[in-house]
Short mmCIF file of N, CA and C in Angstrom, two decimals:
data_model
loop_
_atom_site.label_atom_id
_atom_site.label_comp_id
_atom_site.label_asym_id
_atom_site.label_seq_id
_atom_site.Cartn_x
_atom_site.Cartn_y
_atom_site.Cartn_z
N MET R 26 106.97 103.81 100.87
CA MET R 26 107.77 103.36 99.76
C MET R 26 107.15 103.91 98.48
N GLU R 27 107.98 104.55 97.66
CA GLU R 27 107.50 105.10 96.41
C GLU R 27 107.95 104.22 95.25
N PHE R 28 107.17 104.26 94.19
CA PHE R 28 107.46 103.43 93.04
C PHE R 28 108.77 103.84 92.36
N LYS R 29 109.10 105.13 92.43
CA LYS R 29 110.35 105.61 91.82
C LYS R 29 111.56 104.91 92.43
N ASP R 30 111.51 104.68 93.73
CA ASP R 30 112.62 104.01 94.41
C ASP R 30 112.75 102.56 93.96
N LEU R 31 111.63 101.93 93.68
CA LEU R 31 111.65 100.52 93.29
C LEU R 31 112.19 100.34 91.87
N GLU R 32 111.94 101.30 91.00
CA GLU R 32 112.41 101.18 89.62
C GLU R 32 113.93 101.17 89.54
N ASN R 33 114.60 101.79 90.51
CA ASN R 33 116.06 101.87 90.49
C ASN R 33 116.74 100.62 91.05
N LYS R 34 115.98 99.76 91.69
CA LYS R 34 116.57 98.55 92.28
C LYS R 34 116.58 97.42 91.24
N ASN R 35 117.53 96.50 91.41
CA ASN R 35 117.56 95.37 90.50
C ASN R 35 116.61 94.28 90.98
N THR R 36 116.45 93.25 90.16
CA THR R 36 115.46 92.21 90.42
C THR R 36 115.76 91.44 91.71
N VAL R 37 117.02 91.17 91.98
CA VAL R 37 117.38 90.41 93.18
C VAL R 37 117.00 91.18 94.44
N GLU R 38 117.27 92.48 94.44
CA GLU R 38 116.92 93.31 95.60
C GLU R 38 115.41 93.36 95.80
N LEU R 39 114.67 93.46 94.69
CA LEU R 39 113.20 93.51 94.79
C LEU R 39 112.64 92.21 95.35
N ILE R 40 113.17 91.09 94.90
CA ILE R 40 112.68 89.80 95.38
C ILE R 40 112.98 89.63 96.87
N LYS R 41 114.17 90.05 97.29
CA LYS R 41 114.53 89.96 98.71
C LYS R 41 113.62 90.84 99.55
N GLN R 42 113.37 92.05 99.07
CA GLN R 42 112.51 92.97 99.81
C GLN R 42 111.08 92.44 99.87
N LYS R 43 110.62 91.84 98.79
CA LYS R 43 109.27 91.26 98.77
C LYS R 43 109.17 90.11 99.78
N THR R 44 110.18 89.27 99.82
CA THR R 44 110.19 88.15 100.77
C THR R 44 110.13 88.65 102.21
N ASP R 45 110.91 89.69 102.49
CA ASP R 45 110.90 90.27 103.83
C ASP R 45 109.52 90.84 104.19
N LEU R 46 108.90 91.53 103.23
CA LEU R 46 107.59 92.13 103.50
C LEU R 46 106.50 91.08 103.66
N VAL R 47 106.58 90.00 102.89
CA VAL R 47 105.58 88.93 103.02
C VAL R 47 105.70 88.28 104.40
N THR R 48 106.92 88.07 104.86
CA THR R 48 107.14 87.51 106.20
C THR R 48 106.60 88.45 107.27
N LYS R 49 106.88 89.73 107.11
CA LYS R 49 106.39 90.72 108.07
C LYS R 49 104.86 90.79 108.06
N LEU R 50 104.26 90.68 106.87
CA LEU R 50 102.80 90.69 106.76
C LEU R 50 102.19 89.49 107.47
N PHE R 51 102.80 88.32 107.31
CA PHE R 51 102.31 87.12 107.99
C PHE R 51 102.35 87.31 109.50
N ASP R 52 103.47 87.84 110.00
CA ASP R 52 103.60 88.07 111.44
C ASP R 52 102.54 89.06 111.94
N MET R 53 102.32 90.10 111.16
CA MET R 53 101.32 91.11 111.57
C MET R 53 99.91 90.52 111.58
N LYS R 54 99.61 89.68 110.59
CA LYS R 54 98.28 89.05 110.56
C LYS R 54 98.08 88.14 111.77
N MET R 55 99.13 87.44 112.15
CA MET R 55 99.04 86.57 113.33
C MET R 55 98.81 87.40 114.60
N LYS R 56 99.57 88.48 114.74
CA LYS R 56 99.39 89.35 115.90
C LYS R 56 98.00 89.97 115.91
N ASN R 57 97.49 90.32 114.74
CA ASN R 57 96.16 90.92 114.66
C ASN R 57 95.09 89.92 115.08
N SER R 58 95.25 88.67 114.68
CA SER R 58 94.25 87.67 115.06
C SER R 58 94.28 87.37 116.55
N LEU R 59 95.45 87.57 117.17
CA LEU R 59 95.57 87.36 118.61
C LEU R 59 95.23 88.61 119.41
N GLY R 60 95.00 89.71 118.71
CA GLY R 60 94.67 90.96 119.39
C GLY R 60 95.87 91.70 119.93
N GLN R 61 97.06 91.40 119.45
CA GLN R 61 98.27 92.02 119.96
C GLN R 61 98.78 93.15 119.08
N LEU R 62 98.18 93.34 117.92
CA LEU R 62 98.65 94.37 116.98
C LEU R 62 98.04 95.71 117.36
N THR R 63 98.90 96.72 117.51
CA THR R 63 98.41 98.03 117.94
C THR R 63 97.93 98.87 116.77
N GLY R 64 98.48 98.66 115.58
CA GLY R 64 98.08 99.46 114.42
C GLY R 64 97.67 98.59 113.25
N PRO R 65 96.41 98.17 113.19
CA PRO R 65 95.98 97.29 112.10
C PRO R 65 96.05 97.94 110.72
N HIS R 66 96.15 99.26 110.66
CA HIS R 66 96.26 99.94 109.37
C HIS R 66 97.59 99.63 108.68
N GLN R 67 98.56 99.14 109.43
CA GLN R 67 99.86 98.80 108.86
C GLN R 67 99.76 97.60 107.91
N ILE R 68 98.78 96.74 108.13
CA ILE R 68 98.59 95.59 107.25
C ILE R 68 98.25 96.07 105.85
N LYS R 69 97.39 97.05 105.76
CA LYS R 69 96.98 97.59 104.46
C LYS R 69 98.17 98.21 103.72
N SER R 70 98.99 98.96 104.43
CA SER R 70 100.14 99.58 103.78
C SER R 70 101.17 98.54 103.33
N LEU R 71 101.34 97.47 104.11
CA LEU R 71 102.25 96.40 103.70
C LEU R 71 101.75 95.69 102.45
N ARG R 72 100.45 95.45 102.38
CA ARG R 72 99.89 94.80 101.20
C ARG R 72 100.10 95.67 99.96
N ARG R 73 99.96 96.97 100.12
CA ARG R 73 100.18 97.88 98.99
C ARG R 73 101.64 97.92 98.58
N ASP R 74 102.55 97.87 99.56
CA ASP R 74 103.97 97.85 99.23
C ASP R 74 104.34 96.58 98.45
N ILE R 75 103.76 95.46 98.85
CA ILE R 75 104.01 94.21 98.15
C ILE R 75 103.48 94.29 96.72
N ALA R 76 102.32 94.90 96.55
CA ALA R 76 101.75 95.07 95.21
C ALA R 76 102.63 95.97 94.35
N ARG R 77 103.20 97.02 94.95
CA ARG R 77 104.11 97.89 94.20
C ARG R 77 105.35 97.13 93.74
N ILE R 78 105.88 96.29 94.61
CA ILE R 78 107.05 95.49 94.24
C ILE R 78 106.69 94.52 93.13
N ASN R 79 105.53 93.89 93.22
CA ASN R 79 105.09 92.97 92.16
C ASN R 79 104.98 93.69 90.83
N THR R 80 104.44 94.90 90.84
CA THR R 80 104.32 95.69 89.62
C THR R 80 105.69 96.02 89.04
N ALA R 81 106.63 96.40 89.90
CA ALA R 81 107.98 96.71 89.43
C ALA R 81 108.65 95.47 88.84
N LEU R 82 108.45 94.32 89.45
CA LEU R 82 109.03 93.08 88.93
C LEU R 82 108.44 92.72 87.56
N ILE R 83 107.14 92.90 87.41
CA ILE R 83 106.50 92.60 86.13
C ILE R 83 107.00 93.55 85.04
N ARG R 84 107.15 94.82 85.38
CA ARG R 84 107.67 95.78 84.40
C ARG R 84 109.10 95.45 84.01
N LYS R 85 109.91 95.02 84.96
CA LYS R 85 111.30 94.68 84.64
C LYS R 85 111.37 93.43 83.77
N SER R 86 110.49 92.48 84.00
CA SER R 86 110.51 91.25 83.20
C SER R 86 109.98 91.49 81.79
N ALA R 87 109.16 92.52 81.61
CA ALA R 87 108.61 92.82 80.29
C ALA R 87 109.64 93.50 79.39
N ARG R 88 110.67 94.07 80.00
CA ARG R 88 111.70 94.76 79.20
C ARG R 88 112.61 93.82 78.49
#
């Protein structure tokens, strides 16, 4: 996910996408703790995607 793509979305879409990613992150963390996750590096990329969305939301609210 690139930041350019996030700037073009409206606030409602960003919040929905963030909610979906947070849910997915929770599920991945649970699978990782149980030893069922095959790619633990995906957790890091999800956390970064959530941070990008948070940054886009803050920039939109500052306008």
